[in-house]
Short mmCIF file of C-alpha atoms (C1' of nucleotides) in Angstrom, two decimals:
data_model
loop_
_atom_site.label_atom_id
_atom_site.label_comp_id
_atom_site.label_asym_id
_atom_site.label_seq_id
_atom_site.Cartn_x
_atom_site.Cartn_y
_atom_site.Cartn_z
CA MET A 4 0.00 0.00 0.00
CA THR A 5 1.59 3.22 -1.05
CA LEU A 6 1.34 6.46 0.82
CA ALA A 7 -0.80 8.27 -1.70
CA PHE A 8 -3.72 5.87 -1.34
CA SER A 9 -3.69 5.42 2.41
CA GLU A 10 -5.09 7.80 4.94
CA HIS A 11 -2.36 9.83 6.47
CA ASP A 12 -1.69 13.18 8.01
CA HIS A 13 -0.90 14.96 4.82
CA LYS A 14 0.03 18.19 6.47
CA TYR A 15 2.78 16.31 8.23
CA CYS A 16 3.65 14.29 5.12
CA ARG A 17 4.15 17.48 3.17
CA ALA A 18 6.15 19.23 5.84
CA SER A 19 8.32 16.22 6.39
CA ILE A 20 9.29 15.88 2.74
CA LEU A 21 9.91 19.58 2.40
CA ARG A 22 12.15 19.43 5.45
CA GLN A 23 14.09 16.52 3.99
CA VAL A 24 14.61 18.40 0.77
CA GLU A 25 15.76 21.48 2.62
CA ASP A 26 18.23 19.41 4.58
CA ILE A 27 19.62 17.74 1.49
CA CYS A 28 20.01 21.07 -0.26
CA GLN A 29 21.77 22.45 2.78
CA LYS A 30 24.18 19.54 2.89
CA GLN A 31 24.88 19.46 -0.80
CA GLY A 32 25.10 23.18 -1.34
CA LEU A 33 22.07 23.23 -3.60
CA ARG A 34 20.05 26.41 -3.73
CA LEU A 35 16.41 25.83 -3.00
CA THR A 36 15.40 29.26 -4.19
CA ASP A 37 12.02 30.79 -3.60
CA MET A 38 10.71 29.77 -7.01
CA ARG A 39 11.95 26.20 -6.66
CA LYS A 40 10.51 25.90 -3.21
CA ARG A 41 7.16 27.26 -4.29
CA VAL A 42 6.94 24.81 -7.15
CA LEU A 43 7.86 21.96 -4.82
CA GLU A 44 5.24 23.09 -2.32
CA MET A 45 2.61 23.14 -5.03
CA LEU A 46 3.54 19.60 -6.00
CA LEU A 47 3.34 18.59 -2.36
CA LYS A 48 -0.17 19.97 -1.93
CA ASN A 49 -1.70 16.63 -2.69
CA HIS A 50 -0.86 13.33 -4.29
CA THR A 51 -1.85 14.19 -7.82
CA ALA A 52 0.44 15.15 -10.66
CA LEU A 53 0.50 18.70 -11.94
CA GLY A 54 1.39 19.86 -15.44
CA ALA A 55 3.87 22.64 -15.99
CA TYR A 56 1.07 24.91 -17.14
CA ASP A 57 -1.03 24.07 -14.09
CA LEU A 58 1.85 25.29 -11.97
CA LEU A 59 2.20 28.33 -14.19
CA ALA A 60 -1.48 29.16 -13.80
CA GLN A 61 -1.36 28.68 -10.07
CA LEU A 62 1.61 31.02 -9.77
CA GLY A 63 -0.36 33.44 -11.90
CA ARG A 64 -3.31 33.26 -9.50
CA GLU A 65 -0.95 33.98 -6.66
CA GLY A 66 0.07 37.17 -8.39
CA GLU A 67 3.32 36.01 -9.99
CA ALA A 68 3.24 36.60 -13.72
CA VAL A 69 5.67 33.89 -14.63
CA GLN A 70 6.66 32.53 -18.04
CA PRO A 71 6.99 28.86 -19.02
CA PRO A 72 10.80 28.72 -18.87
CA THR A 73 10.74 29.75 -15.23
CA VAL A 74 8.53 26.84 -14.31
CA TYR A 75 10.42 24.38 -16.48
CA ARG A 76 13.67 25.48 -14.90
CA ALA A 77 12.34 24.94 -11.42
CA LEU A 78 11.08 21.53 -12.51
CA ALA A 79 14.45 20.75 -14.05
CA PHE A 80 16.19 21.56 -10.80
CA LEU A 81 13.76 19.45 -8.80
CA THR A 82 13.84 16.46 -11.11
CA GLU A 83 17.59 16.52 -11.68
CA ASN A 84 18.16 16.43 -7.96
CA GLY A 85 15.57 13.78 -7.28
CA PHE A 86 13.09 16.03 -5.47
CA ALA A 87 10.41 15.57 -8.10
CA HIS A 88 9.66 13.24 -10.96
CA LYS A 89 7.97 13.56 -14.28
CA VAL A 90 5.15 11.13 -14.87
CA GLU A 91 5.65 10.56 -18.57
CA ARG A 92 2.23 9.15 -19.29
CA LEU A 93 0.63 12.28 -17.88
CA ASN A 94 3.17 14.87 -18.97
CA ALA A 95 2.94 15.98 -15.40
CA TYR A 96 5.05 16.22 -12.31
CA VAL A 97 4.95 14.91 -8.77
CA ALA A 98 7.01 15.57 -5.67
CA CYS A 99 9.23 12.66 -4.81
CA HIS A 100 8.17 10.69 -1.74
CA PHE A 101 11.68 9.45 -1.05
CA PRO A 102 13.97 12.40 -1.69
CA ASP A 103 16.71 10.88 0.42
CA LYS A 104 16.90 7.66 -1.57
CA VAL A 105 18.52 7.38 -4.96
CA HIS A 106 16.02 5.25 -6.82
CA ASN A 107 14.06 4.61 -9.94
CA PRO A 108 10.49 5.63 -9.31
CA GLY A 109 7.55 3.38 -9.97
CA PHE A 110 4.16 5.05 -10.24
CA LEU A 111 0.67 3.79 -9.65
CA ILE A 112 -1.75 6.15 -11.34
CA CYS A 113 -5.39 5.96 -10.35
CA ARG A 114 -7.55 6.85 -13.30
CA CYS A 115 -10.47 7.67 -11.00
CA CYS A 116 -9.11 9.97 -8.36
CA LYS A 117 -5.95 10.84 -10.29
CA ALA A 118 -3.77 10.22 -7.27
CA VAL A 119 -0.29 8.99 -8.05
CA GLY A 120 1.47 6.63 -5.68
CA GLU A 121 5.20 6.23 -5.76
CA THR A 122 7.28 3.20 -4.95
CA CYS A 123 11.03 2.73 -4.99
CA VAL A 124 11.84 0.11 -7.54
CA VAL A 125 14.89 -1.75 -6.44
CA LYS A 126 15.18 -4.63 -8.84
CA SER A 127 14.64 -4.02 -12.52
CA PRO A 128 12.44 -6.48 -14.32
CA LEU A 129 14.10 -5.32 -17.51
CA ALA A 130 17.58 -6.30 -16.43
CA ASP A 131 19.11 -7.77 -19.53
CA GLN A 132 22.58 -9.14 -19.86
CA GLY A 133 24.51 -6.83 -22.10
CA PHE A 134 22.32 -3.77 -21.74
CA ASP A 135 23.61 -1.31 -19.20
CA ILE A 136 20.55 0.29 -17.64
CA GLU A 137 21.23 3.78 -16.36
CA ASN A 138 17.76 4.71 -15.26
CA GLU A 139 14.30 3.43 -15.58
CA ILE A 140 10.69 4.40 -15.16
CA MET A 141 7.59 2.36 -14.46
CA GLU A 142 4.11 3.68 -14.69
CA ALA A 143 1.02 1.62 -14.07
CA GLU A 144 -2.48 2.86 -14.55
CA GLY A 145 -5.48 1.40 -12.84
CA VAL A 146 -7.84 1.89 -9.95
CA CYS A 147 -6.69 2.48 -6.42
CA GLU A 148 -8.10 0.79 -3.38
CA ASN A 149 -10.29 3.70 -2.36
CA CYS A 150 -11.87 4.12 -5.77
CA GLY A 151 -12.25 0.38 -6.27
CA LEU A 152 -14.43 0.18 -3.19
CA ASP A 153 -16.76 2.85 -4.44
CA ASN A 154 -18.26 1.17 -7.46
CA MET B 28 19.25 -10.15 -25.09
CA THR B 29 16.46 -8.50 -26.99
CA LEU B 30 15.97 -8.65 -30.70
CA ALA B 31 16.77 -5.03 -31.39
CA PHE B 32 20.33 -5.32 -30.14
CA SER B 33 21.26 -8.66 -31.62
CA GLU B 34 22.27 -9.33 -35.17
CA HIS B 35 19.40 -10.71 -37.09
CA ASP B 36 17.94 -10.84 -40.55
CA HIS B 37 15.93 -7.69 -40.28
CA LYS B 38 14.32 -8.07 -43.67
CA TYR B 39 12.82 -11.28 -42.39
CA CYS B 40 12.08 -9.80 -38.96
CA ARG B 41 10.11 -7.03 -40.57
CA ALA B 42 8.23 -9.22 -42.97
CA SER B 43 7.39 -11.70 -40.28
CA ILE B 44 5.86 -9.12 -37.97
CA LEU B 45 3.95 -7.51 -40.79
CA ARG B 46 2.61 -10.91 -41.74
CA GLN B 47 1.52 -11.57 -38.17
CA VAL B 48 -0.30 -8.28 -38.04
CA GLU B 49 -2.00 -8.95 -41.33
CA ASP B 50 -3.15 -12.33 -40.07
CA ILE B 51 -4.49 -10.91 -36.85
CA CYS B 52 -6.37 -8.18 -38.69
CA GLN B 53 -7.81 -10.76 -41.03
CA LYS B 54 -8.98 -12.92 -38.15
CA GLN B 55 -10.38 -10.09 -36.10
CA GLY B 56 -11.98 -8.16 -38.92
CA LEU B 57 -9.69 -5.19 -38.43
CA ARG B 58 -8.95 -3.07 -41.45
CA LEU B 59 -5.26 -2.65 -42.05
CA THR B 60 -5.76 0.14 -44.54
CA ASP B 61 -3.07 1.46 -46.82
CA MET B 62 -2.25 4.35 -44.51
CA ARG B 63 -2.10 2.15 -41.43
CA LYS B 64 0.06 -0.38 -43.20
CA ARG B 65 2.42 2.25 -44.48
CA VAL B 66 2.86 3.71 -41.02
CA LEU B 67 3.49 0.26 -39.61
CA GLU B 68 6.03 -0.47 -42.33
CA MET B 69 7.85 2.76 -41.56
CA LEU B 70 8.00 1.78 -37.90
CA LEU B 71 9.29 -1.63 -38.91
CA LYS B 72 12.12 -0.21 -41.00
CA ASN B 73 14.50 -0.42 -38.10
CA HIS B 74 14.52 -0.74 -34.35
CA THR B 75 14.41 2.94 -33.53
CA ALA B 76 11.38 4.91 -32.44
CA LEU B 77 9.84 7.46 -34.78
CA GLY B 78 7.89 10.55 -33.82
CA ALA B 79 4.54 11.31 -35.40
CA TYR B 80 6.08 14.20 -37.28
CA ASP B 81 8.94 12.03 -38.52
CA LEU B 82 6.34 9.75 -40.03
CA LEU B 83 4.51 12.74 -41.42
CA ALA B 84 7.68 14.05 -43.06
CA GLN B 85 8.52 10.66 -44.49
CA LEU B 86 5.07 10.36 -46.02
CA GLY B 87 5.60 13.86 -47.40
CA ARG B 88 8.87 12.78 -49.02
CA GLU B 89 7.04 9.87 -50.57
CA GLY B 90 4.65 12.31 -52.19
CA GLU B 91 1.75 12.06 -49.77
CA ALA B 92 0.82 15.45 -48.41
CA VAL B 93 -0.66 14.24 -45.19
CA GLN B 94 -1.81 16.17 -42.14
CA PRO B 95 -1.09 15.36 -38.49
CA PRO B 96 -4.48 13.83 -37.67
CA THR B 97 -4.01 11.23 -40.38
CA VAL B 98 -0.79 10.01 -38.83
CA TYR B 99 -2.14 10.16 -35.31
CA ARG B 100 -5.17 8.16 -36.36
CA ALA B 101 -3.02 5.48 -37.91
CA LEU B 102 -0.94 5.41 -34.75
CA ALA B 103 -4.09 5.21 -32.64
CA PHE B 104 -5.26 2.19 -34.60
CA LEU B 105 -1.88 0.51 -34.31
CA THR B 106 -1.42 1.16 -30.62
CA GLU B 107 -5.00 0.35 -29.64
CA ASN B 108 -4.69 -3.00 -31.30
CA GLY B 109 -1.27 -3.76 -29.93
CA PHE B 110 0.60 -3.48 -33.23
CA ALA B 111 2.67 -0.54 -32.08
CA HIS B 112 3.53 1.16 -28.82
CA LYS B 113 4.27 4.67 -27.77
CA VAL B 114 7.58 5.13 -26.00
CA GLU B 115 6.55 7.81 -23.55
CA ARG B 116 10.02 9.03 -22.72
CA LEU B 117 10.69 9.72 -26.37
CA ASN B 118 7.24 10.82 -27.48
CA ALA B 119 7.82 8.37 -30.27
CA TYR B 120 6.45 5.13 -31.58
CA VAL B 121 7.75 1.65 -32.28
CA ALA B 122 6.29 -1.39 -33.95
CA CYS B 123 5.44 -4.11 -31.49
CA HIS B 124 7.73 -7.13 -31.58
CA PHE B 125 5.08 -9.44 -30.18
CA PRO B 126 1.83 -8.48 -31.87
CA ASP B 127 0.29 -11.83 -31.10
CA LYS B 128 0.81 -11.56 -27.35
CA VAL B 129 -1.27 -9.39 -25.09
CA HIS B 130 1.35 -7.85 -22.87
CA ASN B 131 2.70 -4.81 -21.16
CA PRO B 132 5.74 -3.67 -23.06
CA GLY B 133 9.10 -3.04 -21.44
CA PHE B 134 11.56 -0.94 -23.40
CA LEU B 135 15.32 -0.74 -23.35
CA ILE B 136 16.34 2.51 -24.99
CA CYS B 137 19.96 2.86 -26.07
CA ARG B 138 21.01 6.48 -25.80
CA CYS B 139 23.87 5.91 -28.23
CA CYS B 140 22.38 4.15 -31.22
CA LYS B 141 18.80 5.04 -30.33
CA ALA B 142 17.65 1.49 -30.86
CA VAL B 143 14.72 0.41 -28.73
CA GLY B 144 14.43 -3.17 -27.55
CA GLU B 145 11.13 -4.56 -26.43
CA THR B 146 10.44 -7.22 -23.85
CA CYS B 147 7.17 -8.67 -22.66
CA VAL B 148 6.81 -7.91 -19.01
CA VAL B 149 4.90 -10.67 -17.36
CA LYS B 150 5.18 -9.98 -13.68
CA SER B 151 4.67 -6.45 -12.48
CA PRO B 152 7.17 -5.18 -9.96
CA LEU B 153 4.58 -2.60 -8.98
CA ALA B 154 1.96 -5.13 -7.97
CA ASP B 155 0.45 -3.69 -4.86
CA GLN B 156 -2.31 -5.16 -2.82
CA GLY B 157 -5.33 -3.01 -3.24
CA PHE B 158 -4.34 -1.26 -6.43
CA ASP B 159 -5.85 -2.84 -9.51
CA ILE B 160 -3.30 -2.40 -12.28
CA GLU B 161 -4.86 -2.27 -15.71
CA ASN B 162 -1.79 -1.61 -17.76
CA GLU B 163 1.75 -0.66 -17.24
CA ILE B 164 4.79 0.63 -19.03
CA MET B 165 8.47 0.29 -18.31
CA GLU B 166 11.14 2.24 -20.02
CA ALA B 167 14.82 1.95 -19.24
CA GLU B 168 17.50 4.10 -20.75
CA GLY B 169 21.11 3.09 -21.01
CA VAL B 170 23.70 1.70 -23.35
CA CYS B 171 23.19 -1.41 -25.38
CA GLU B 172 25.70 -4.18 -25.76
CA ASN B 173 26.89 -3.06 -29.17
CA CYS B 174 27.47 0.52 -28.15
CA GLY B 175 29.00 -0.48 -24.82
CA LEU B 176 31.72 -2.38 -26.63
CA ASP B 177 32.64 0.60 -28.77
CA ASN B 178 33.96 2.96 -26.13
"C1'" DT C 22 33.41 45.67 -3.74
"C1'" DC C 23 34.52 42.94 -7.62
"C1'" DT C 24 33.73 39.04 -10.02
"C1'" DC C 25 31.99 34.87 -11.61
"C1'" DA C 26 28.68 31.49 -11.48
"C1'" DC C 27 24.13 30.76 -11.15
"C1'" DT C 28 19.26 32.06 -11.40
"C1'" DT C 29 15.47 34.31 -13.32
"C1'" DG C 30 13.17 37.46 -16.86
"C1'" DT C 31 11.60 37.93 -21.50
"C1'" DT C 32 10.47 37.08 -26.21
"C1'" DA C 33 9.88 34.02 -29.56
"C1'" DT C 34 9.19 29.62 -31.37
"C1'" DA C 35 9.56 24.49 -31.64
"C1'" DT C 36 7.32 20.12 -30.84
"C1'" DT C 37 3.60 17.09 -29.91
"C1'" DA C 38 -1.28 16.30 -30.12
"C1'" DT C 39 -6.32 16.96 -30.78
"C1'" DA C 40 -11.07 19.18 -31.92
"C1'" DA C 41 -14.45 19.69 -35.26
"C1'" DC C 42 -16.56 19.15 -39.37
"C1'" DA C 43 -16.43 17.68 -44.43
"C1'" DT C 44 -15.67 14.06 -47.69
"C1'" DA C 45 -14.52 9.55 -49.21
"C1'" DT C 46 -14.38 4.55 -48.94
"C1'" DC C 47 -15.84 -0.07 -47.76
"C1'" DA C 48 -18.83 -4.04 -46.41
"C1'" DT C 49 -23.03 -5.83 -46.71
"C1'" DA C 50 -28.02 -6.12 -47.30
"C1'" DT C 51 -31.26 -5.51 -50.61
"C1'" DA D 3 -25.59 -2.97 -58.88
"C1'" DT D 4 -26.85 0.06 -55.66
"C1'" DA D 5 -28.36 2.16 -51.39
"C1'" DT D 6 -27.01 2.48 -46.66
"C1'" DG D 7 -24.53 2.99 -42.51
"C1'" DA D 8 -20.25 2.50 -40.39
"C1'" DT D 9 -15.59 3.40 -40.70
"C1'" DA D 10 -11.69 5.98 -42.44
"C1'" DT D 11 -9.48 9.94 -44.22
"C1'" DG D 12 -9.13 14.99 -45.59
"C1'" DT D 13 -8.83 19.64 -43.97
"C1'" DT D 14 -8.50 23.64 -41.13
"C1'" DA D 15 -7.60 25.38 -37.01
"C1'" DT D 16 -5.83 25.31 -32.52
"C1'" DA D 17 -4.47 23.26 -27.96
"C1'" DA D 18 -0.91 21.56 -24.94
"C1'" DT D 19 3.78 20.77 -23.86
"C1'" DA D 20 8.50 22.28 -24.06
"C1'" DT D 21 12.80 24.80 -25.34
"C1'" DA D 22 16.17 28.30 -27.57
"C1'" DA D 23 18.48 32.47 -27.04
"C1'" DC D 24 19.79 36.43 -24.99
"C1'" DA D 25 19.21 40.03 -21.25
"C1'" DA D 26 19.13 41.22 -16.51
"C1'" DG D 27 19.38 40.27 -11.72
"C1'" DT D 28 21.29 37.96 -7.48
"C1'" DG D 29 24.43 35.88 -4.26
"C1'" DA D 30 28.73 33.76 -2.37
"C1'" DG D 31 33.33 34.01 -2.02
"C1'" DA D 32 37.96 36.30 -3.51
#
DNA sequence: TCTCACTTGTTATATTATAACATATCATAT
DNA sequence: ATATGATATGTTATAATATAACAAGTGAGA
């Protein structure tokens, strides 16, 4: 059962991940600038994925007239440092649930409630003698436990 | 070792897959129209993924002034029926290597030669009690055997 | 305080994909 | 063989996602 689909104190969840990211940035001399932090906080709001233009619009609503490159740069920083991931099937982004672990993310995407659960994939099912895998994504779509009960 | 990275008689490989698709269409009453077949043949040319606009341009070069929806419709037919897959990380499309098997595709993408190998993933590493997985993709990037030897 | 690296602003445009409606084609029933 | 309805394609326009290129601002250490 992944975090996104289980009841939990999300306020704490959010704060805890943000704290972890801040710590890592501190330690590694990475600059979690205001813009980067705001984008991360938006992604942490809930367990759904947000598109770059959703983020853009939200910043707009908050009074920041920001252009696409600004958002994409923040996302680039977050994804390159493992603080967020792109969900390729959705062309959208999520905050990483395990910012302190180097890992390949595996996503469970609920097509009902749109929540996205993340798991750390440790052993690649694609491992193939001869092919040197550098990184890997897994994205499953389906119906989460909560939505499955509802029908 | 997947097909795409091993030496093989690609002329035969191509023809064999096309034949399989034709048979399946025959049996299932699916119409492999000229446009659909041409797009599939282009995807079968080699083991790299092609973008929709690559296909469009190639059709253009062959004298067919075709618009995007035409290509996307052909791709929709091919992917919906399991004759091709979209490689999400590349926003590009490949012919399926196993058109006769219902499966979730796993891709090995070589960042050197751009070849894409396909495997049938049978057991999901994301399987999670409670979440009902309907379909799943896996895409690994790295260096294939042939390119790894070259450096 | 200078300087250099890094970050963000700004403008323009590239790339990927789809909506909506018109026309053509095909399979089959008559 | 032809009318009919379903399926496929043509056509125009536009949406959605992403990046290039250059200017300006900011911050940490020399």
